[in-house]
């Protein structure tokens, strides 16, 4: 039998319609829900308190913190079977001076048991060169360089008696996406398979990360504020990024 | 095809009713002798309302700290959107910047902006001027608060983007609808290249063009008269401005600047990144006898570019064919 193309054209939507219907019956398969992540800012185990508290770096030098802000983006979850889910448009700016920014909510995540989480510390290459952005990436947030366009991934400002800069300032603006001074770093952590991140329609789990601001100054290279106290991109920013790549975040626990 | 002609008919009939230039449908047109643009309005749909808003912002001095400086103060249309007679930019509180203001046209073909290529997207390129203490000296928060409280801006944002919401993204997108539409491709040179009827070079211009192709196009490449690379043409033994290395951190980029376009060069004096030369004669004499052996001097200029008096006159005659009066005088781009 020779089917007329018009007949086929008629048939197509019918097939599509019926396949849609089938999907909606199996609603559980692609159900979505929400989870949250709390970033608890600390310095070597003590709560991070801006402006007043004094901390010490690995070299034993005192410092205070006035500004501590960082981007977490492109959050990706993996299941034990190796399948992954990249949360679309996941760009978050965590700011130690804004309590509400330290608890982020991720919506429309497929339900399931996730055993690994990874994310970019900073902002991916493409968005650094993209047109005007909004939300967490709005230049209004003070995390965008206007003279060498691109995002500041981690911004740390403070003081240390060791710093030879005016007013003993510490200025660590870490960013830059082109080699050899690329500072994009990815953080990944396995989640205990016995207590995975259980995203469920009837539960909203919370992941709790400890964020150690002192990790900028130790790890691969112990930094002395007498020699490194100012960086805005470039080779010194890479030293700092290599430090915090592993040490900045630690998954503490999950409330399922 | 049918749709297109209906659209055209509509556009025609409309512009007949209303004679104000703004009512003409704003289009972004690629001259036939140009390649495909880098910026193509994909994420920023061009509309008359968006363009009109961008233009209004561009010319509004109230956006600056002391309400004295607009984008248009430094980027003046009669000077192809550079700042006439200013070696370096002149901003709020009579502050002098460190670099010569570049002209604004054919920006949609640029992958990077500023003399050192530090800015990567046309949409984000006004941010530095807005926040620089020496240019407009303000910040985006202040501008947004001003726009929210100043009629007719909320209405204009609504017409352009469908909502009275005003944020930095929409401010920057509307400004880009103005700046990216600035296309200069109707100079005599373009018409000769496109073999438009009745237009040809004089013999002096033709001789200048031949010399130019021989001595200059390796850097000032057609059709933009720049290859968009960063080079040193030997202005100083030791540059006081780092130039490109400020962005790359690479020593071999020290003292290099983007090869500037030469379109509309007749109107964009003074010349070079610091505006040191007031005339084309001075520029040509620099290539003839003034090239300094700076550390990163371009190899092509090791022995300068010897030019006789006649050759200089011929090159100058050719450079003047790059003037696009239709662009300079286009009322669509003027402050209204």
Coordinates of C-alpha atoms in Angstrom, one line a residue:
Chain A
X1 CA 0.0 0.0 0.0
X2 CA 1.3 3.4 -0.8
X3 CA 0.5 5.9 2.0
X4 CA -0.1 9.5 0.9
X5 CA 2.2 11.9 2.6
X6 CA -0.8 13.8 3.8
X7 CA -2.1 10.8 5.6
X8 CA 1.3 10.4 7.2
X9 CA 1.3 14.0 8.3
X10 CA -2.0 13.4 9.9
X11 CA -0.8 10.3 11.6
X12 CA 2.3 11.9 13.2
X13 CA 0.6 14.1 15.7
X14 CA -1.6 11.2 16.7
X15 CA 1.4 9.1 17.5
X16 CA 3.0 12.0 19.3
X17 CA -0.2 12.6 21.3
X18 CA -0.5 9.0 22.4
X19 CA 3.2 8.9 23.4
X20 CA 2.7 12.0 25.5
X21 CA -0.2 10.4 27.3
X22 CA 2.0 7.3 28.0
X23 CA 4.6 9.5 29.6
X24 CA 2.2 11.2 31.9
X25 CA 1.1 7.9 33.3
X26 CA 4.6 7.0 34.3
X27 CA 4.9 10.2 36.2
X28 CA 7.2 8.8 38.9
X29 CA 10.0 8.1 36.4
X30 CA 10.8 11.7 35.7
X31 CA 9.4 13.3 38.9
X32 CA 11.3 16.3 40.2
X33 CA 11.9 17.8 43.5
X34 CA 14.1 20.2 45.5
X35 CA 17.1 20.1 47.7
X36 CA 19.2 22.7 49.3
X37 CA 22.9 23.3 50.1
X38 CA 24.1 25.2 53.1
X39 CA 27.6 26.7 53.0
X40 CA 28.8 27.3 56.5
X41 CA 31.7 29.8 56.3
X42 CA 34.5 29.1 58.7
X43 CA 38.2 29.8 59.3
X44 CA 40.1 26.8 60.5
X45 CA 37.2 25.4 62.4
X46 CA 35.9 28.7 63.9
X47 CA 32.9 30.5 62.6
X48 CA 33.8 33.2 60.0
X49 CA 33.0 36.6 61.6
X50 CA 33.6 39.6 59.3
X51 CA 35.6 42.6 60.4
X52 CA 36.2 41.8 64.1
X53 CA 37.7 38.3 64.6
X54 CA 41.4 37.6 64.2
X55 CA 42.5 34.4 62.5
X56 CA 45.9 32.9 61.6
X57 CA 47.2 31.6 58.3
X58 CA 49.5 28.5 58.1
X59 CA 52.5 30.7 58.6
X60 CA 51.1 31.9 61.9
X61 CA 50.4 35.4 60.6
X62 CA 47.3 37.2 62.0
X63 CA 44.5 38.4 59.7
X64 CA 41.0 39.7 59.6
X65 CA 38.4 39.4 56.9
X66 CA 36.2 42.2 55.6
X67 CA 34.9 40.6 52.4
X68 CA 34.5 36.9 51.5
X69 CA 32.4 36.1 48.4
X70 CA 32.6 33.2 45.9
X71 CA 30.8 31.7 43.0
X72 CA 29.5 28.1 42.9
X73 CA 28.2 27.1 39.5
X74 CA 27.4 24.3 37.1
X75 CA 26.3 21.9 39.9
X76 CA 26.4 18.3 38.7
X77 CA 25.0 15.3 40.5
X78 CA 25.9 11.6 39.8
X79 CA 24.1 8.4 40.7
X80 CA 25.9 5.2 41.6
X81 CA 25.2 3.8 38.2
X82 CA 27.2 6.6 36.7
X83 CA 24.4 8.7 35.2
X84 CA 24.7 12.4 35.8
X85 CA 22.4 15.4 36.0
X86 CA 23.8 18.9 35.4
X87 CA 21.5 21.5 37.0
X88 CA 20.8 24.0 34.3
X89 CA 21.6 27.7 34.9
X90 CA 23.0 26.9 38.4
X91 CA 25.0 30.0 39.3
X92 CA 25.2 31.1 42.9
X93 CA 27.1 33.8 44.6
X94 CA 27.8 33.1 48.3
X95 CA 28.5 36.2 50.3
X96 CA 29.6 36.0 53.9
X97 CA 27.9 39.3 54.6
X98 CA 24.5 38.1 53.4
X99 CA 23.2 35.2 55.5
X100 CA 20.5 34.3 53.0
X101 CA 23.1 33.7 50.3
X102 CA 24.7 30.9 52.2
X103 CA 21.7 28.6 51.8
X104 CA 20.9 27.8 48.2
X105 CA 17.9 25.9 46.8
X106 CA 18.0 23.7 43.8
X107 CA 14.7 23.1 42.2
X108 CA 13.4 20.7 39.5
X109 CA 16.0 18.1 40.2
X110 CA 15.0 14.5 39.1
X111 CA 14.3 12.4 42.1
X112 CA 16.9 9.7 42.9
X113 CA 19.8 8.8 45.1
X114 CA 22.9 10.8 44.3
X115 CA 26.3 9.6 45.4
X116 CA 28.5 12.4 44.0
X117 CA 28.3 16.2 43.6
X118 CA 30.6 18.4 41.7
X119 CA 30.6 22.1 40.8
X120 CA 32.8 24.9 39.5
X121 CA 34.4 27.2 42.0
X122 CA 33.9 30.3 39.9
X123 CA 32.2 30.7 36.5
X124 CA 32.6 28.7 33.4
X125 CA 34.7 30.0 30.5
X126 CA 31.7 30.8 28.2
X127 CA 29.9 33.1 30.7
X128 CA 33.1 35.1 31.3
X129 CA 32.9 36.2 27.7
X130 CA 29.2 36.4 27.3
X131 CA 27.0 39.4 27.0
X132 CA 25.3 41.2 29.9
X133 CA 24.1 38.7 32.5
X134 CA 21.6 39.0 35.3
X135 CA 20.9 37.3 38.7
X136 CA 24.0 36.0 40.5
X137 CA 26.1 37.0 37.5
X138 CA 24.9 40.6 37.4
X139 CA 27.9 43.0 37.4
X140 CA 26.1 44.9 40.1
X141 CA 27.3 42.3 42.5
X142 CA 30.9 43.6 42.3
X143 CA 32.3 40.4 41.0
X144 CA 32.9 41.5 37.4
X145 CA 36.1 43.1 36.1
X146 CA 35.3 45.9 33.7
X147 CA 38.8 46.5 32.4
X148 CA 39.6 42.8 31.7
X149 CA 36.2 41.4 31.4
X150 CA 35.4 38.3 33.3
X151 CA 34.3 37.3 36.7
X152 CA 36.1 37.4 40.0
X153 CA 35.5 33.8 41.2
X154 CA 36.6 34.3 44.8
X155 CA 36.9 37.7 46.4
X156 CA 38.7 37.9 49.8
X157 CA 39.6 41.3 51.3
X158 CA 40.9 41.9 54.8
X159 CA 43.9 43.1 56.7
X160 CA 47.1 41.6 58.2
X161 CA 49.8 43.4 60.2
X162 CA 52.2 41.5 57.9
X163 CA 50.8 43.1 54.7
X164 CA 53.1 46.0 53.4
X165 CA 50.1 47.5 51.5
X166 CA 48.4 50.7 52.5
X167 CA 46.4 50.1 55.6
X168 CA 47.8 46.6 55.8
X169 CA 45.3 45.6 53.2
X170 CA 44.9 42.0 51.9
X171 CA 43.3 42.0 48.4
X172 CA 42.8 38.6 46.8
X173 CA 40.5 38.8 43.7
X174 CA 40.8 35.4 42.1
X175 CA 39.7 35.0 38.5
X176 CA 40.9 34.7 34.9
X177 CA 40.1 32.0 32.4
X178 CA 42.9 32.0 29.9
X179 CA 46.1 29.9 30.1
X180 CA 48.6 30.1 31.7
X181 CA 46.5 31.9 34.3
X182 CA 43.3 30.0 34.2
X183 CA 41.8 29.9 37.7
X184 CA 38.6 27.8 36.9
X185 CA 38.7 25.0 39.4
X186 CA 36.2 22.1 39.9
X187 CA 35.4 20.7 43.3
X188 CA 34.0 17.1 43.5
X189 CA 33.1 15.0 46.5
X190 CA 31.8 11.5 46.8
X191 CA 28.7 11.1 49.0
X192 CA 28.7 8.1 51.4
X193 CA 26.6 5.5 49.6
X194 CA 24.9 4.5 52.9
X195 CA 23.5 8.0 53.1
X196 CA 23.3 9.4 49.6
X197 CA 21.5 12.6 48.7
X198 CA 18.0 11.3 48.5
X199 CA 16.0 13.7 46.3
X200 CA 12.3 12.7 46.8
X201 CA 8.9 14.3 46.1
X202 CA 8.1 14.0 49.8
X203 CA 11.4 15.2 51.2
X204 CA 13.7 18.1 50.7
X205 CA 17.2 17.1 51.8
X206 CA 19.9 19.6 52.8
X207 CA 23.6 19.2 52.1
X208 CA 25.9 20.9 54.6
X209 CA 29.3 22.1 53.5
X210 CA 32.0 23.6 55.6
X211 CA 33.8 26.3 53.7
X212 CA 37.3 27.2 55.1
X213 CA 38.4 30.7 54.0
X214 CA 41.9 30.0 55.3
X215 CA 42.2 27.4 52.5
X216 CA 43.2 30.2 50.1
X217 CA 46.5 30.5 51.9
X218 CA 47.6 26.9 52.4
X219 CA 47.5 23.5 50.7
X220 CA 49.9 23.4 47.8
X221 CA 51.6 26.7 48.8
X222 CA 51.7 28.2 52.2
X223 CA 51.3 32.0 51.6
X224 CA 53.0 34.6 53.7
X225 CA 51.2 38.0 53.7
X226 CA 54.5 39.8 53.7
X227 CA 55.1 38.7 50.1
X228 CA 51.7 37.9 48.7
X229 CA 49.0 40.4 49.8
X230 CA 47.5 41.6 46.5
X231 CA 46.3 39.7 43.4
X232 CA 43.7 40.4 40.7
X233 CA 44.2 37.6 38.2
X234 CA 47.5 36.4 36.9
X235 CA 50.1 34.0 38.2
X236 CA 49.6 34.8 41.9
X237 CA 45.9 34.1 41.5
X238 CA 46.7 30.7 40.2
X239 CA 48.7 29.9 43.3
X240 CA 45.7 30.8 45.4
X241 CA 43.3 28.8 43.2
X242 CA 45.5 25.8 43.4
X243 CA 45.3 26.1 47.2
X244 CA 41.6 26.4 47.5
X245 CA 40.7 23.9 44.7
X246 CA 40.9 21.0 47.3
X247 CA 40.7 22.7 50.6
X248 CA 37.9 25.3 50.4
X249 CA 34.9 22.9 50.6
X250 CA 34.2 19.9 52.7
X251 CA 31.0 18.0 52.8
X252 CA 30.1 17.7 56.5
X253 CA 26.7 15.9 56.5
X254 CA 23.4 15.5 54.7
X255 CA 20.0 15.8 56.3
X256 CA 17.7 13.6 54.2
Chain B
X1 CA 8.8 36.2 0.1
X2 CA 5.2 37.3 0.3
X3 CA 5.6 38.0 4.0
X4 CA 8.7 40.0 3.3
X5 CA 7.1 42.2 0.8
X6 CA 4.1 42.8 3.1
X7 CA 6.6 43.7 5.8
X8 CA 8.3 46.0 3.4
X9 CA 5.1 47.6 2.3
X10 CA 4.1 48.2 5.9
X11 CA 7.5 49.7 6.7
X12 CA 7.2 52.0 3.6
X13 CA 3.7 53.1 4.3
X14 CA 4.6 53.8 7.9
X15 CA 7.6 55.9 7.1
X16 CA 5.4 57.9 4.8
X17 CA 2.9 58.8 7.4
X18 CA 5.4 59.7 10.1
X19 CA 8.4 61.6 9.0
X20 CA 10.5 61.5 12.1
X21 CA 13.6 59.4 11.4
X22 CA 13.1 57.2 14.5
X23 CA 10.0 55.7 12.9
X24 CA 12.1 54.1 10.2
X25 CA 12.6 50.4 11.0
X26 CA 16.0 50.1 12.6
X27 CA 18.0 47.4 10.9
X28 CA 21.4 46.0 11.3
X29 CA 22.7 45.7 7.7
X30 CA 25.9 43.9 6.7
X31 CA 27.6 45.7 3.7
X32 CA 28.2 43.2 0.9
X33 CA 31.9 43.6 1.1
X34 CA 32.0 42.7 4.8
X35 CA 32.2 39.2 6.3
X36 CA 29.6 37.8 8.8
X37 CA 29.5 39.7 12.1
X38 CA 30.6 38.3 15.5
X39 CA 27.6 40.0 17.3
X40 CA 24.4 39.2 15.6
X41 CA 21.7 40.2 18.1
X42 CA 20.8 36.6 18.7
X43 CA 20.3 37.1 22.4
X44 CA 19.3 40.8 22.1
X45 CA 16.5 41.2 19.6
X46 CA 16.9 44.5 17.8
X47 CA 13.8 46.7 17.9
X48 CA 13.1 50.4 17.3
X49 CA 12.2 50.8 20.9
X50 CA 15.4 49.1 22.1
X51 CA 17.5 51.2 19.8
X52 CA 15.7 54.4 20.8
X53 CA 16.2 53.6 24.5
X54 CA 19.9 52.7 24.0
X55 CA 20.4 56.0 22.1
X56 CA 18.7 58.0 24.8
X57 CA 21.0 56.4 27.5
X58 CA 24.0 57.0 25.3
X59 CA 23.3 60.7 25.2
X60 CA 22.1 61.2 28.8
X61 CA 24.7 63.1 30.8
X62 CA 22.5 62.7 33.9
X63 CA 23.9 59.2 34.2
X64 CA 27.4 60.5 35.2
X65 CA 28.5 61.4 38.7
X66 CA 28.4 65.2 38.2
X67 CA 25.7 65.0 35.5
X68 CA 28.2 66.5 32.9
X69 CA 29.3 63.6 30.9
X70 CA 27.4 61.2 28.6
X71 CA 28.8 58.4 26.4
X72 CA 28.2 60.9 23.6
X73 CA 30.6 63.5 25.2
X74 CA 33.5 61.3 24.5
X75 CA 32.1 59.4 21.5
X76 CA 30.9 62.3 19.2
X77 CA 29.1 61.5 16.0
X78 CA 30.8 64.2 13.9
X79 CA 34.1 62.6 14.9
X80 CA 32.9 59.0 14.0
X81 CA 32.2 58.6 17.7
X82 CA 35.6 59.4 19.1
X83 CA 36.4 62.6 21.0
X84 CA 37.6 65.3 18.8
X85 CA 40.8 67.2 19.7
X86 CA 41.3 65.2 22.9
X87 CA 44.6 63.3 23.1
X88 CA 43.1 61.3 25.9
X89 CA 39.5 61.0 27.1
X90 CA 38.1 63.8 29.1
X91 CA 35.6 62.7 31.8
X92 CA 33.8 64.0 34.9
X93 CA 35.4 66.6 37.1
X94 CA 37.6 67.5 34.2
X95 CA 39.6 64.4 34.7
X96 CA 41.9 63.2 31.9
X97 CA 42.0 59.5 31.2
X98 CA 45.1 57.7 30.0
X99 CA 44.0 56.6 26.6
X100 CA 42.6 58.2 23.4
X101 CA 38.9 57.5 22.9
X102 CA 38.4 54.9 20.0
X103 CA 35.8 55.6 17.4
X104 CA 32.6 53.5 17.6
X105 CA 31.5 51.8 14.4
X106 CA 31.6 48.2 13.0
X107 CA 31.8 47.0 16.6
X108 CA 29.7 44.0 15.7
X109 CA 32.7 42.6 14.0
X110 CA 35.0 43.0 17.0
X111 CA 35.8 40.0 19.3
X112 CA 37.5 42.2 21.8
X113 CA 37.4 45.9 22.9
X114 CA 39.7 48.6 24.2
X115 CA 43.2 49.3 23.0
X116 CA 44.4 46.3 25.0
X117 CA 41.6 43.9 24.2
X118 CA 40.6 43.6 27.9
X119 CA 36.9 43.7 27.3
X120 CA 35.4 40.7 25.5
X121 CA 31.8 41.6 24.7
X122 CA 30.2 44.7 23.2
X123 CA 27.4 44.5 25.8
X124 CA 29.8 44.8 28.7
X125 CA 32.1 47.4 27.2
X126 CA 30.3 50.4 28.6
X127 CA 30.8 49.2 32.2
X128 CA 34.3 50.5 32.5
X129 CA 33.3 54.0 31.4
X130 CA 30.4 54.0 33.8
X131 CA 32.5 53.0 36.8
X132 CA 35.8 54.6 36.0
X133 CA 36.5 57.5 38.4
X134 CA 37.8 59.4 35.4
X135 CA 35.1 58.8 32.9
X136 CA 31.5 58.8 34.3
X137 CA 32.6 58.2 37.9
X138 CA 29.4 56.4 39.0
X139 CA 28.1 52.9 39.5
X140 CA 25.4 50.8 38.0
X141 CA 23.3 50.8 41.2
X142 CA 23.1 54.6 41.1
X143 CA 22.2 54.6 37.4
X144 CA 19.5 52.0 37.9
X145 CA 18.0 53.9 40.8
X146 CA 18.0 57.1 38.7
X147 CA 16.3 55.4 35.7
X148 CA 13.6 53.8 37.9
X149 CA 12.7 57.2 39.3
X150 CA 12.9 59.2 36.1
X151 CA 10.2 59.4 33.5
X152 CA 10.0 58.4 30.7
X153 CA 12.6 55.6 31.4
X154 CA 10.2 53.0 33.0
X155 CA 7.9 53.4 30.0
X156 CA 10.8 53.2 27.5
X157 CA 12.0 50.0 29.1
X158 CA 8.5 48.6 28.9
X159 CA 8.3 49.4 25.2
X160 CA 11.7 47.9 24.6
X161 CA 11.6 44.8 26.8
X162 CA 8.0 44.3 27.7
X163 CA 8.3 45.1 31.4
X164 CA 9.0 48.2 33.5
X165 CA 11.7 46.3 35.3
X166 CA 15.1 48.0 35.0
X167 CA 18.3 46.1 35.6
X168 CA 21.9 46.3 34.5
X169 CA 21.3 43.6 31.9
X170 CA 18.6 45.5 30.1
X171 CA 20.5 48.8 30.3
X172 CA 23.5 47.1 28.7
X173 CA 21.5 45.3 26.1
X174 CA 19.7 48.5 25.0
X175 CA 23.0 50.4 24.8
X176 CA 24.3 47.5 22.6
X177 CA 21.3 47.9 20.3
X178 CA 22.5 51.4 19.6
X179 CA 26.3 50.8 19.5
X180 CA 26.2 47.5 17.5
X181 CA 23.9 49.1 14.8
X182 CA 26.6 51.7 14.1
X183 CA 27.9 50.4 10.8
X184 CA 30.2 52.4 8.6
X185 CA 30.4 50.8 5.2
X186 CA 29.5 53.5 2.7
X187 CA 32.8 55.3 2.1
X188 CA 34.0 56.0 -1.4
X189 CA 36.4 53.0 -0.9
X190 CA 33.4 50.7 -0.2
X191 CA 31.6 51.9 -3.3
X192 CA 34.6 51.4 -5.4
X193 CA 35.0 47.9 -4.0
X194 CA 31.4 47.1 -4.6
X195 CA 31.8 48.4 -8.1
X196 CA 28.9 50.8 -7.7
X197 CA 28.1 52.6 -10.9
X198 CA 30.0 55.8 -11.7
X199 CA 32.4 55.6 -8.7
X200 CA 36.1 55.1 -9.2
X201 CA 39.3 56.2 -7.5
X202 CA 41.2 59.1 -8.9
X203 CA 44.7 58.2 -10.2
X204 CA 46.2 59.6 -7.0
X205 CA 43.8 57.6 -4.8
X206 CA 44.5 54.5 -6.8
X207 CA 48.3 55.0 -6.5
X208 CA 47.7 55.5 -2.7
X209 CA 45.7 52.3 -2.5
X210 CA 48.5 50.4 -4.3
X211 CA 51.0 51.7 -1.8
X212 CA 48.7 51.0 1.1
X213 CA 48.2 47.4 0.0
X214 CA 52.0 47.1 -0.3
X215 CA 53.0 48.7 3.0
X216 CA 50.1 48.8 5.4
X217 CA 47.5 46.0 4.9
X218 CA 49.6 43.4 6.7
X219 CA 48.3 45.1 9.8
X220 CA 45.5 47.4 8.7
X221 CA 43.8 44.6 6.8
X222 CA 40.7 45.2 4.6
X223 CA 37.8 45.6 4.9
X224 CA 38.1 46.8 8.5
X225 CA 41.5 48.3 8.1
X226 CA 42.7 46.3 11.1
X227 CA 43.4 42.6 11.5
X228 CA 42.4 43.1 15.2
X229 CA 45.9 41.9 16.4
X230 CA 48.0 43.6 19.0
X231 CA 51.3 45.1 17.9
X232 CA 53.9 47.8 18.6
X233 CA 54.5 50.2 15.8
X234 CA 57.5 51.7 17.6
X235 CA 56.1 54.9 19.1
X236 CA 58.4 54.8 22.2
X237 CA 61.6 53.0 23.2
X238 CA 59.9 52.3 26.5
X239 CA 56.1 52.5 26.5
X240 CA 54.6 54.2 29.6
X241 CA 51.4 52.2 29.1
X242 CA 51.7 48.4 29.4
X243 CA 49.1 47.8 26.7
X244 CA 48.3 44.3 25.9
X245 CA 50.5 42.7 28.6
X246 CA 48.2 44.3 31.2
X247 CA 45.6 41.8 30.1
X248 CA 47.7 38.7 29.2
X249 CA 50.5 39.1 31.7
X250 CA 52.9 38.0 29.0
X251 CA 56.1 40.1 28.7
X252 CA 56.2 39.9 24.9
X253 CA 52.9 41.8 24.8
X254 CA 54.3 44.8 26.7
X255 CA 53.7 48.0 24.8
X256 CA 51.4 46.4 22.2
X257 CA 48.0 47.9 21.2
X258 CA 45.2 46.8 19.0
X259 CA 45.9 47.8 15.4
X260 CA 43.2 50.6 15.0
X261 CA 40.8 50.8 12.1
X262 CA 41.6 53.5 9.6
X263 CA 38.0 54.1 8.5
X264 CA 36.9 57.7 8.9
X265 CA 40.5 58.5 9.9
X266 CA 40.1 61.9 8.4
X267 CA 37.7 62.7 11.3
X268 CA 39.2 60.8 14.2
X269 CA 42.3 62.9 15.1
X270 CA 44.3 62.9 17.3
X271 CA 45.9 59.5 16.6
X272 CA 47.5 56.5 18.5
X273 CA 46.5 55.0 21.8
X274 CA 47.6 58.2 23.6
X275 CA 46.6 60.6 20.9
X276 CA 50.1 61.9 20.4
X277 CA 49.7 62.8 16.7
X278 CA 47.3 65.5 15.5
X279 CA 47.7 65.0 11.8
X280 CA 48.1 62.2 9.2
X281 CA 51.3 63.9 8.1
X282 CA 52.8 63.3 11.6
X283 CA 51.6 59.7 11.4
X284 CA 53.2 59.1 8.0
X285 CA 56.4 60.8 9.1
X286 CA 56.4 58.5 12.1
X287 CA 56.4 55.4 9.8
X288 CA 58.9 57.1 7.5
X289 CA 61.5 58.2 10.1
X290 CA 60.3 58.0 13.6
X291 CA 59.9 54.2 14.4
X292 CA 61.8 53.4 17.6
X293 CA 63.4 50.1 18.4
X294 CA 61.0 49.2 21.2
X295 CA 61.5 45.8 22.8
X296 CA 58.5 44.3 21.1
X297 CA 58.6 46.3 17.9
X298 CA 56.8 44.5 15.1
X299 CA 59.3 42.8 12.8
X300 CA 57.8 44.4 9.7
X301 CA 58.7 47.8 11.0
X302 CA 62.4 47.1 11.9
X303 CA 63.5 49.5 9.2
X304 CA 60.4 51.7 9.3
X305 CA 58.4 52.4 6.1
X306 CA 60.3 54.8 3.9
X307 CA 57.9 57.1 2.1
X308 CA 58.6 59.9 -0.4
X309 CA 56.7 63.1 -0.3
X310 CA 54.6 62.0 -3.3
X311 CA 53.9 58.6 -1.7
X312 CA 52.7 60.3 1.5
X313 CA 50.3 62.5 -0.5
X314 CA 49.0 59.5 -2.4
X315 CA 48.5 57.4 0.8
X316 CA 46.7 60.4 2.4
X317 CA 44.4 60.8 -0.6
X318 CA 43.6 57.1 -0.3
X319 CA 42.9 57.3 3.4
X320 CA 40.4 60.1 2.8
X321 CA 38.4 57.7 0.6
X322 CA 37.7 55.8 3.9
X323 CA 35.5 58.7 5.1
X324 CA 31.9 57.7 5.3
X325 CA 29.8 60.9 5.3
X326 CA 26.5 59.0 5.3
X327 CA 27.5 57.5 8.6
X328 CA 28.8 60.7 10.2
X329 CA 25.7 62.6 9.2
X330 CA 23.1 59.9 9.7
X331 CA 20.4 61.6 11.7
X332 CA 19.3 58.2 13.1
X333 CA 22.4 58.2 15.3
X334 CA 22.3 61.8 16.3
X335 CA 21.2 63.1 19.7
X336 CA 17.5 64.0 19.3

